[in-house]
Structures are given as structure tokens and as C-alpha cells.
XYZ file of C-alpha atoms in Angstrom:
528
model
C 0.000 0.000 0.000
C 2.738 2.381 0.838
C 4.459 1.791 -2.509
C 1.244 2.308 -4.545
C 0.482 5.527 -2.669
C 3.988 6.812 -3.350
C 3.602 6.061 -7.052
C 0.434 8.105 -7.230
C 2.103 10.998 -5.519
C 4.993 10.820 -7.975
C 2.605 10.939 -10.942
C 0.862 13.948 -9.431
C 4.138 15.804 -8.993
C 5.217 15.103 -12.583
C 1.861 16.250 -13.936
C 2.048 19.518 -11.989
C 5.583 20.136 -13.179
C 4.569 19.647 -16.821
C 1.616 21.983 -16.354
C 3.815 24.686 -14.797
C 6.349 24.458 -17.623
C 3.579 24.811 -20.184
C 2.242 27.860 -18.394
C 5.741 29.275 -18.206
C 6.233 28.805 -21.954
C 2.946 30.573 -22.647
C 4.073 33.500 -20.490
C 7.385 33.665 -22.314
C 5.645 33.835 -25.679
C 3.366 36.612 -24.418
C 6.326 38.650 -23.088
C 8.258 38.125 -26.302
C 5.294 39.317 -28.320
C 5.035 42.471 -26.187
C 8.730 43.287 -26.662
C 8.547 42.857 -30.405
C 5.262 44.622 -30.946
C 4.969 47.339 -28.295
C 8.194 48.145 -26.453
C 11.335 49.705 -27.854
C 14.646 48.190 -26.788
C 16.270 50.054 -23.930
C 19.679 51.645 -24.503
C 22.180 53.095 -22.110
C 22.128 56.864 -21.832
C 24.938 58.508 -23.786
C 27.703 60.020 -21.688
C 29.554 62.204 -24.208
C 28.229 65.110 -26.266
C 30.293 66.186 -29.277
C 30.020 69.830 -30.328
C 31.475 70.826 -33.715
C 32.335 74.523 -34.068
C 33.655 76.550 -36.985
C 36.968 77.754 -35.565
C 39.752 76.737 -33.222
C 40.104 77.984 -29.657
C 42.694 80.599 -28.756
C 42.955 80.670 -24.959
C 41.190 79.407 -21.849
C 42.322 82.392 -19.769
C 39.030 84.128 -18.903
C 40.813 87.391 -18.176
C 42.343 87.635 -21.636
C 39.960 86.109 -24.171
C 38.313 87.815 -27.107
C 37.033 85.024 -29.358
C 33.551 83.561 -29.127
C 34.486 79.871 -29.225
C 36.964 80.145 -26.347
C 34.395 82.073 -24.329
C 31.777 79.408 -25.061
C 33.937 76.648 -23.588
C 34.882 78.788 -20.601
C 31.255 79.568 -19.757
C 30.655 75.914 -18.879
C 33.687 75.797 -16.552
C 33.955 79.275 -15.077
C 31.621 81.730 -13.372
C 31.672 85.386 -12.338
C 30.135 87.283 -9.472
C 27.463 88.277 -11.972
C 26.329 86.864 -15.281
C 23.823 87.444 -18.057
C 20.461 85.934 -18.911
C 19.370 84.906 -22.417
C 18.541 88.535 -23.240
C 21.892 89.874 -22.026
C 20.572 91.370 -18.793
C 22.691 91.181 -15.620
C 21.910 88.436 -13.070
C 23.515 87.176 -9.853
C 25.766 84.116 -10.091
C 28.508 83.674 -7.472
C 27.208 86.811 -5.778
C 24.079 86.198 -3.739
C 23.333 89.927 -3.693
C 25.026 93.269 -4.339
C 24.573 96.983 -3.781
C 25.968 100.128 -5.400
C 26.478 103.413 -3.558
C 24.563 106.521 -4.674
C 27.701 108.035 -6.182
C 28.343 104.754 -8.079
C 31.830 104.450 -6.603
C 31.396 101.603 -4.108
C 30.224 98.103 -5.085
C 29.498 95.652 -2.271
C 28.924 91.955 -2.975
C 27.531 89.325 -0.616
C 28.812 85.940 -1.819
C 27.286 82.471 -1.876
C 28.774 80.151 0.743
C 29.818 76.514 0.442
C 31.134 76.720 -3.121
C 34.298 74.840 -4.107
C 36.671 75.309 -7.001
C 37.454 72.238 -9.087
C 40.759 71.814 -7.210
C 39.011 71.770 -3.816
C 39.850 75.353 -2.862
C 37.117 77.394 -1.163
C 35.351 80.165 -3.022
C 35.266 83.272 -0.828
C 36.021 86.995 -0.818
C 39.767 86.393 -0.750
C 39.513 84.352 -3.959
C 37.687 87.220 -5.656
C 40.316 89.688 -4.450
C 43.138 87.545 -5.863
C 41.412 87.459 -9.262
C 40.678 91.163 -9.439
C 44.234 92.037 -8.399
C 45.547 89.759 -11.148
C 43.477 91.634 -13.727
C 44.579 94.994 -12.312
C 48.301 94.233 -12.121
C 49.092 91.888 -15.022
C 49.585 94.177 -18.022
C 49.418 91.244 -20.449
C 45.718 90.766 -19.628
C 44.431 93.431 -21.970
C 41.323 92.011 -23.598
C 39.055 91.769 -20.543
C 40.653 94.270 -18.176
C 38.536 97.318 -19.020
C 37.352 99.118 -15.898
C 39.652 97.298 -13.483
C 42.339 99.978 -13.725
C 39.801 102.295 -12.057
C 39.680 100.223 -8.871
C 41.026 102.265 -5.975
C 40.855 99.634 -3.238
C 39.417 96.212 -2.410
C 38.222 95.453 1.110
C 37.020 92.223 2.743
C 34.607 93.025 5.625
C 33.970 89.293 6.167
C 34.802 85.945 4.574
C 31.860 86.144 2.183
C 31.620 89.871 1.579
C 33.780 92.052 -0.645
C 33.741 95.810 -1.211
C 35.275 97.457 -4.288
C 35.839 101.218 -4.428
C 36.500 102.989 -7.738
C 38.609 106.085 -8.348
C 35.860 107.526 -10.535
C 32.429 106.577 -11.831
C 32.428 103.954 -14.579
C 28.882 103.213 -15.741
C 29.508 99.735 -17.261
C 31.332 98.399 -14.173
C 28.618 95.875 -13.281
C 28.993 94.401 -16.753
C 32.742 94.106 -16.233
C 32.140 92.205 -12.985
C 29.953 89.835 -15.004
C 32.534 89.302 -17.728
C 35.402 88.673 -15.257
C 35.238 84.969 -14.381
C 36.699 83.826 -11.047
C 39.401 81.134 -11.133
C 41.053 79.247 -8.284
C 43.399 81.483 -6.259
C 45.737 78.498 -5.988
C 46.135 78.408 -9.770
C 46.783 82.166 -9.847
C 49.487 81.931 -7.189
C 51.114 78.583 -8.007
C 50.448 77.814 -11.694
C 49.751 81.064 -13.576
C 51.328 79.726 -16.772
C 48.744 76.926 -16.880
C 45.696 79.216 -16.793
C 45.451 79.734 -20.595
C 45.704 75.959 -21.108
C 43.675 74.449 -18.226
C 41.708 76.872 -16.039
C 40.237 75.929 -12.669
C 36.829 77.403 -11.885
C 33.592 76.782 -9.994
C 31.394 75.872 -12.965
C 29.293 72.858 -13.833
C 32.193 71.369 -15.813
C 35.894 71.025 -15.118
C 38.727 71.009 -17.617
C 39.564 67.647 -19.198
C 42.114 67.897 -21.994
C 43.000 70.095 -24.936
C 44.669 68.608 -28.001
C 45.460 71.655 -30.124
C 43.675 71.626 -33.462
C 41.766 68.421 -32.697
C 39.518 68.701 -29.648
C 38.944 70.206 -26.227
C 37.118 68.137 -23.598
C 35.399 69.200 -20.387
C 34.026 66.843 -17.731
C 31.054 67.159 -15.413
C 31.982 68.469 -11.950
C 29.935 66.290 -9.626
C 30.404 68.632 -6.654
C 28.957 71.601 -8.543
C 26.967 73.901 -6.283
C 24.200 74.520 -8.821
C 21.223 72.359 -9.687
C 20.489 70.252 -12.748
C 21.257 66.950 -14.466
C 24.009 67.166 -17.088
C 25.840 64.992 -19.574
C 29.064 63.500 -18.225
C 31.466 64.794 -20.868
C 31.429 67.414 -23.639
C 34.000 67.374 -26.434
C 34.386 70.441 -28.635
C 35.835 69.870 -32.101
C 36.976 72.716 -34.382
C 35.724 71.885 -37.895
C 36.298 74.891 -40.211
C 34.851 73.176 -43.307
C 31.099 73.732 -43.158
C 30.106 70.640 -45.158
C 32.008 68.428 -42.732
C 30.163 69.952 -39.769
C 26.812 69.244 -41.398
C 27.818 65.645 -42.164
C 28.803 65.141 -38.513
C 25.390 66.350 -37.372
C 23.442 64.223 -39.857
C 25.309 61.018 -38.997
C 25.152 61.645 -35.266
C 28.925 61.989 -34.918
C 28.172 65.422 -33.438
C 25.189 66.227 -31.241
C 25.526 69.970 -31.856
C 27.049 72.061 -34.641
C 27.545 75.803 -34.565
C 26.942 77.543 -36.809
C 24.854 75.721 -39.405
C 26.153 77.002 -42.762
C 23.539 79.169 -44.449
C 23.595 77.093 -47.633
C 22.848 73.890 -45.690
C 19.920 75.075 -43.584
C 17.207 73.589 -45.819
C 19.101 70.299 -45.889
C 19.211 69.894 -42.107
C 15.731 71.325 -41.542
C 14.332 68.395 -43.507
C 15.942 65.839 -41.199
C 13.550 64.563 -38.511
C 16.507 63.781 -36.231
C 17.724 67.388 -36.172
C 16.410 70.558 -34.562
C 17.392 73.863 -36.201
C 17.299 77.050 -34.141
C 17.476 80.636 -35.448
C 18.320 83.482 -33.072
C 18.502 87.258 -33.748
C 21.899 88.481 -32.619
C 24.109 91.422 -31.756
C 26.876 90.064 -34.016
C 28.103 92.779 -36.373
C 30.034 91.634 -39.449
C 32.460 94.119 -40.973
C 35.802 94.585 -42.651
C 38.229 96.462 -40.427
C 40.362 98.895 -42.462
C 43.768 100.053 -41.204
C 43.210 103.826 -41.164
C 46.765 104.479 -39.977
C 48.478 103.602 -43.249
C 48.138 104.671 -46.866
C 45.924 104.527 -48.808
C 43.401 103.960 -46.020
C 44.384 107.038 -44.022
C 42.180 108.970 -46.462
C 38.486 108.696 -45.455
C 37.489 109.058 -49.117
C 39.078 105.677 -49.860
C 37.212 104.031 -46.994
C 33.933 105.661 -48.000
C 34.528 104.505 -51.583
C 34.827 100.926 -50.344
C 31.511 101.239 -48.522
C 29.775 102.577 -51.631
C 31.318 99.780 -53.720
C 29.960 96.941 -51.584
C 26.301 95.957 -51.914
C 25.179 95.202 -48.339
C 21.859 93.668 -49.381
C 23.702 91.347 -51.741
C 26.067 90.434 -48.902
C 23.116 89.293 -46.778
C 21.590 87.397 -49.693
C 24.718 85.786 -51.138
C 26.967 85.228 -48.128
C 24.321 84.773 -45.411
C 21.561 83.304 -47.619
C 19.172 86.014 -46.471
C 19.813 85.524 -42.754
C 20.402 88.910 -41.143
C 20.095 92.593 -41.964
C 22.536 95.245 -43.242
C 24.632 96.959 -40.563
C 23.295 100.528 -40.601
C 25.289 101.849 -37.649
C 28.432 100.900 -35.768
C 26.370 98.705 -33.390
C 23.457 96.305 -33.855
C 19.855 97.441 -33.514
C 19.492 95.236 -30.404
C 22.180 97.197 -28.537
C 21.126 99.931 -26.140
C 21.342 103.510 -27.547
C 21.401 102.239 -31.143
C 20.803 105.015 -33.676
C 20.135 104.197 -37.313
C 22.415 105.946 -39.823
C 21.965 106.771 -43.492
C 23.373 103.607 -45.010
C 26.029 103.499 -47.721
C 23.802 102.307 -50.582
C 25.829 100.770 -53.397
C 26.892 103.427 -55.922
C 29.779 102.315 -58.123
C 30.173 105.662 -59.891
C 30.337 107.538 -56.598
C 32.879 105.031 -55.290
C 35.074 105.535 -58.375
C 34.797 109.310 -58.049
C 35.889 109.194 -54.396
C 38.897 107.041 -55.322
C 39.791 109.525 -58.058
C 39.570 112.448 -55.609
C 41.837 110.510 -53.228
C 44.432 110.105 -55.990
C 43.679 106.526 -57.070
C 41.735 106.823 -60.359
C 42.826 103.347 -61.459
C 42.483 101.731 -58.047
C 45.292 99.884 -56.259
C 46.270 96.512 -54.802
C 45.627 95.464 -51.207
C 44.945 92.344 -49.156
C 42.299 91.065 -46.765
C 42.906 88.703 -43.845
C 40.548 86.181 -42.329
C 40.412 82.758 -40.737
C 40.178 79.473 -42.617
C 36.539 78.548 -42.095
C 34.482 78.257 -45.268
C 31.973 80.971 -44.312
C 34.783 83.496 -43.859
C 36.347 82.472 -47.166
C 33.019 83.039 -48.890
C 32.710 86.480 -47.302
C 36.224 87.509 -48.325
C 35.628 86.345 -51.885
C 32.476 88.470 -51.983
C 34.444 91.557 -50.866
C 37.132 90.752 -53.434
C 34.557 90.645 -56.256
C 32.775 93.808 -55.137
C 35.943 95.923 -54.908
C 37.125 94.676 -58.287
C 34.312 96.796 -59.782
C 36.169 99.974 -58.766
C 39.613 98.791 -59.859
C 40.831 97.539 -56.477
C 42.612 94.188 -56.620
C 42.285 92.295 -53.321
C 44.491 89.359 -52.360
C 42.920 86.954 -49.853
C 45.105 85.671 -47.013
C 43.507 83.069 -44.760
C 45.129 81.875 -41.538
C 44.345 79.493 -38.700
C 42.618 81.408 -35.895
C 45.549 81.368 -33.457
C 48.036 82.500 -36.092
C 45.700 85.258 -37.225
C 45.290 86.500 -33.662
C 49.061 86.518 -33.138
C 49.620 88.463 -36.362
C 47.057 91.116 -35.456
C 47.470 91.491 -31.703
C 51.205 90.892 -31.767
C 51.709 94.372 -33.218
C 52.864 96.571 -30.347
C 52.388 99.877 -32.201
C 50.467 101.035 -35.300
C 53.777 101.185 -37.175
C 54.309 97.476 -36.486
C 50.932 96.490 -37.923
C 51.016 94.603 -41.224
C 47.243 94.372 -41.367
C 45.464 96.178 -44.205
C 41.938 94.747 -43.999
C 40.367 92.093 -41.765
C 37.074 90.273 -42.359
C 35.715 89.830 -38.850
C 32.759 90.178 -36.493
C 32.131 91.538 -32.992
C 29.356 91.019 -30.491
C 28.365 92.427 -27.112
C 25.541 92.001 -24.672
C 22.581 94.182 -25.643
C 22.945 96.120 -22.390
C 26.668 96.792 -22.911
C 27.102 99.608 -25.423
C 30.541 100.356 -23.962
C 31.876 96.971 -25.028
C 30.289 97.487 -28.441
C 32.200 100.735 -28.999
C 35.212 101.519 -26.816
C 37.315 98.408 -27.591
C 36.759 99.030 -31.304
C 37.034 102.798 -31.758
C 38.862 104.385 -28.810
C 42.492 105.331 -29.447
C 43.474 103.600 -26.191
C 42.255 100.328 -27.720
C 44.876 99.898 -30.439
C 46.290 96.346 -30.445
C 47.543 94.782 -28.279
C 45.467 96.738 -25.726
C 42.144 96.296 -27.498
C 40.358 95.419 -30.726
C 40.625 98.771 -32.533
C 42.283 97.001 -35.453
C 41.278 99.885 -37.737
C 43.593 102.094 -35.641
C 40.798 104.635 -35.721
C 41.857 107.812 -33.921
C 39.353 110.602 -33.321
C 39.973 112.635 -30.172
C 36.418 113.949 -30.063
C 35.020 110.418 -30.210
C 37.432 109.429 -27.423
C 36.147 112.318 -25.316
C 32.494 111.396 -25.862
C 33.153 107.765 -24.938
C 35.005 108.709 -21.774
C 32.239 111.096 -20.763
C 29.500 108.526 -21.415
C 31.311 106.008 -19.219
C 31.731 108.488 -16.372
C 28.065 109.448 -15.935
C 24.865 107.628 -14.984
C 22.458 110.028 -16.741
C 20.888 107.763 -19.375
C 19.496 110.601 -21.496
C 22.943 112.190 -21.706
C 24.533 108.822 -22.466
C 22.074 108.279 -25.308
C 22.923 111.711 -26.722
C 26.653 111.009 -26.581
C 26.379 107.560 -28.143
C 24.235 109.054 -30.896
C 27.050 111.469 -31.751
C 29.603 108.664 -31.590
C 27.626 106.547 -34.050
C 27.112 109.416 -36.501
C 30.777 110.425 -36.506
C 32.326 106.965 -36.741
C 29.894 105.786 -39.414
C 30.752 108.797 -41.552
C 34.502 108.311 -40.997
C 34.096 104.693 -42.209
C 36.919 102.830 -40.444
C 35.037 99.679 -41.482
C 33.200 98.337 -44.466
C 29.853 97.984 -42.699
C 28.334 94.656 -43.763
C 25.560 93.033 -41.730
C 24.114 91.823 -38.440
C 23.837 88.042 -38.299
C 20.911 85.820 -37.556
C 22.441 82.896 -35.664
C 21.622 79.362 -36.820
C 22.672 76.258 -34.917
C 21.754 72.585 -35.196
C 21.057 70.087 -32.419
C 20.256 66.374 -32.611
C 16.712 65.645 -31.446
C 17.941 63.600 -28.481
C 19.927 66.554 -27.083
C 18.515 69.259 -24.812
C 19.720 72.233 -22.762
C 21.886 73.849 -25.486
C 21.368 77.575 -26.099
C 23.081 80.171 -28.293
C 22.996 83.673 -26.826
C 22.459 86.856 -28.903
C 26.201 87.533 -28.562
C 26.926 84.296 -30.411
C 28.136 82.497 -27.300
C 27.248 78.790 -27.166
C 25.904 77.854 -23.719
C 26.207 74.107 -23.015
C 26.272 74.299 -19.224
C 22.922 72.465 -18.949
C 23.366 70.135 -21.925
C 22.125 66.573 -21.641
C 20.652 63.698 -23.596
C 16.912 63.175 -23.334
């Protein structure tokens, strides 16, 4: 009896096991069907964002940088007491709050606490003092030092409070505090030579590596004091050839390209995997003319060049209709902008002006620019336009760093080899000083500033200095109106156009913004 009972139990167990396996197989088929028909396969989140830009980077020293691409990389790693929102208005960053005395001579900042630099050093008032003293004392830091020579004294009432007193009123000083990024005091004291190559800041990303001409990588700083989820690594690649940038975006080799070449916009707009953004800007495109040397020391020659060049055609041909002609020395988005009577193309008038200047048959000259394809196209356009009035233009293109060295390496106007330079300039909409003084004040000749036209008008200098020393906005507007009228008439530039910025982003990328100045902000970049 015991054996028969055991046999029955065994059969029951086997039957149950078979039934369970069958049920399990049915469940597996159901799950498999759901995966194939309804669910997408899961993939690991990407950890590296590649950004392809049009030019190389010059320097990572925030106190001596003038090019947009270098500034774009720095903005993800470095921060100032103040900063700027998407419209160019001043906001608090490392400063929790600030106040300005009634006479606009004393600026007091209350600082955020608990912030660390990427090397572990504490951010505090002493760190700010070390940075500002570096800008004040190091004469090689010319590009971003405006206003700091006016500092009379720096006081530290407490660990997280700093007071700056000026010798005289300087109306754009808050903007200068926003532009001046704060780097680790340890790097300033112990490794100053490394700052242009690998800066140490407080930003969302820390420096990774820089292989000149190939790439520059930044890495997420996991102890960042700010909020937000960000991609682990961002690699910037200089790709001057516009077609190559577009190919990188379409294949997914790059998650972001800036700018999208005008001629390729329709091509990328039709790709469902790409988002194309267009942003009005403050970027003024122009040809800087060396007014110090013959034949360009004669304003009639410079005016002739402006009448020879068709600005509407420039927008249509070079920018594919993106932008507007530059009808002043600043963009229409910049405060105190005043529209001027534009130099409408008039070939006969241009020839007559050249004849009056003593060049009835024209002359030979050269134009400099970087190697990216958009710049080459612009220089070729200028070359063709000036040919109509008998001026033969030789194009000389150089890698960005070499070009910068050639231009800003000139210690005096006599040293300058530059004749014409195809270039652009941008400023925050609220910063008319930065849109004018570095470009037209006689104190801003290279290497001290970007007045590469060597424009020298003492009355314009006086108006600029006065505008910077007062807080009366109506008077400032009057002065900047006179500045615009005078400089535009003197024509130290060929006034071309104001860009509309176009950049492309893969559809799985978010948090990338281009500011009206042309700066690429990737601080909050991530994959969706």
C-alpha cells in the first residue's frame, strides 16, 4: 500500500511540473510578443556630447579672451560674481546679492557660501580679491581688463563679503564684474602659466584635456553647487569646413554644430533627427580697415569701399538672407542704437571718391581672415565687389591662433602689417561700452584692445570717456548718438551686416542655447 500511494504521488508531482512548464512557456511567448510589438529596446544613456564649431580655440584664460568659441567653452567651466540671462541682462551668479552706492563708486557683494573650485579650494572673498588684483596688475591681460584699472581699493569686511571702491564713476562696471570669471586662487598663485591651457573654476564642468587643433574636452563636476542633471562629458571639435560639420550632425557623430552654414539650412531642416534654431543676434560683421596707413588714411578711400559693396547682396549671397545690413556701428538690439543713413551701393560715386583721393585706377591690397568656409566666402564676396572699382584684393587666410598673433602681436600702429580684416564683434545688448570703446577708442589699439582699424578721433574718445563716467541715461544716449554718426561717416570699417544665428542640435539633445552675442551655452546640456 505504501508503494502504490507513493507512485500516485509521484505521478501527481510530474503532472504539476509539466503543467507549470507549459504555463511558463505561454508566459514567455506573451512577453516576447510584447517586446517585439509594443516596447522599444532600452539603450544606455549617452555620456559624451560632441560639439562641432567653426573655428579653433585661442585661450582658456578668462581674463584675456576675445574670441567667441573660447568664451563658449569657458562659460561651462567658469563663473563670475554676476552673469547674463538669455537677453543679455545682468543676473547674480557667485554673488548672492550686491549693492551700489549713490555716487556709483562703491560696489558691495555678498557671496554664496559653500562653493568649491574644481581643485578643492574654497570660493570666498579672498579668492575674488586675488582674481581682481591679477586683472589689475598683469599688463598682459588686456582684452578683458577694461574698468579694473579704475579700482582704488578692495576690502574684505567678512569671509563672504567684498567691497570694491573705484577712483571715478564707470557706468559699465557691473557688466565688467559679469565678464570677469573667477578662477582658483591656488592656480593664480602657483600655476599662472597653466591658466590659458587648463583653467580651474567653480562651474558645472571642469577642464579635461585640450589637443590643439583636434579637440577640447570638459568633464562634469559632480560637486557643482548649482542644480540640474548634465551629460558626463562634452568634447568640442573645431571643424572649419562647413560641409564636414553638417555631415557630422546628420550622422550623429556630433550632437551639436555651430553655426549651421547658411547654404545647408534647408538640408538639415528636412531631417527629422535634427532641430534647427534661429536666433537674432548682436553680431556685427564688418571689414576692419587700417586707417593708420596709406591709402586707407584717407576717409574718401574708406567711404569709396563702402559705396562699392552691396550690403543687401552680402546678406543674400553670403548669409543666404539671414540677417540685416549693418546701418550703424552697433546692432539694432544694442542699447542707444541710432540708425544711420546707409552706404547704398553706388559704383560711380565710389570711383569718383577714389579719383579724388588720388587713385583713379584703383590699387592693390589684401584682406585677412580665418580658414573657415563661411569666412572664405565672405572675403571672396568683398574681393569681387571691390574689383568693380579697380581695387585688386588678395585673400590671405590663416588658422585662428596665427591670425590673432599676427594682429594682436603688433605693439604699435607702425608694427601692424594688417590692411583689412574680415571679422565680427558682439556684445551684450545692455553693454554699449563693449560694443564701442574696444573698437574705436584710441586707447584700444592692439595689443590693448580690438581697434584694429587704428581709428583715432579725439572727439570720439572724449564722448566715450564722458558717457562712461556718468549715470544720466538721457545724456549717455545723446553722446552715443554722436559717436555713431561720426564713426559711421569716418568709415573705419566696411559695414556689412548683423547676423541671424543658426545652430543645429540632434533631437535627443537638450539644454543647449546660443545667446544673442553668439556664445554657445552648453552648461545644462544633456541627452533626453
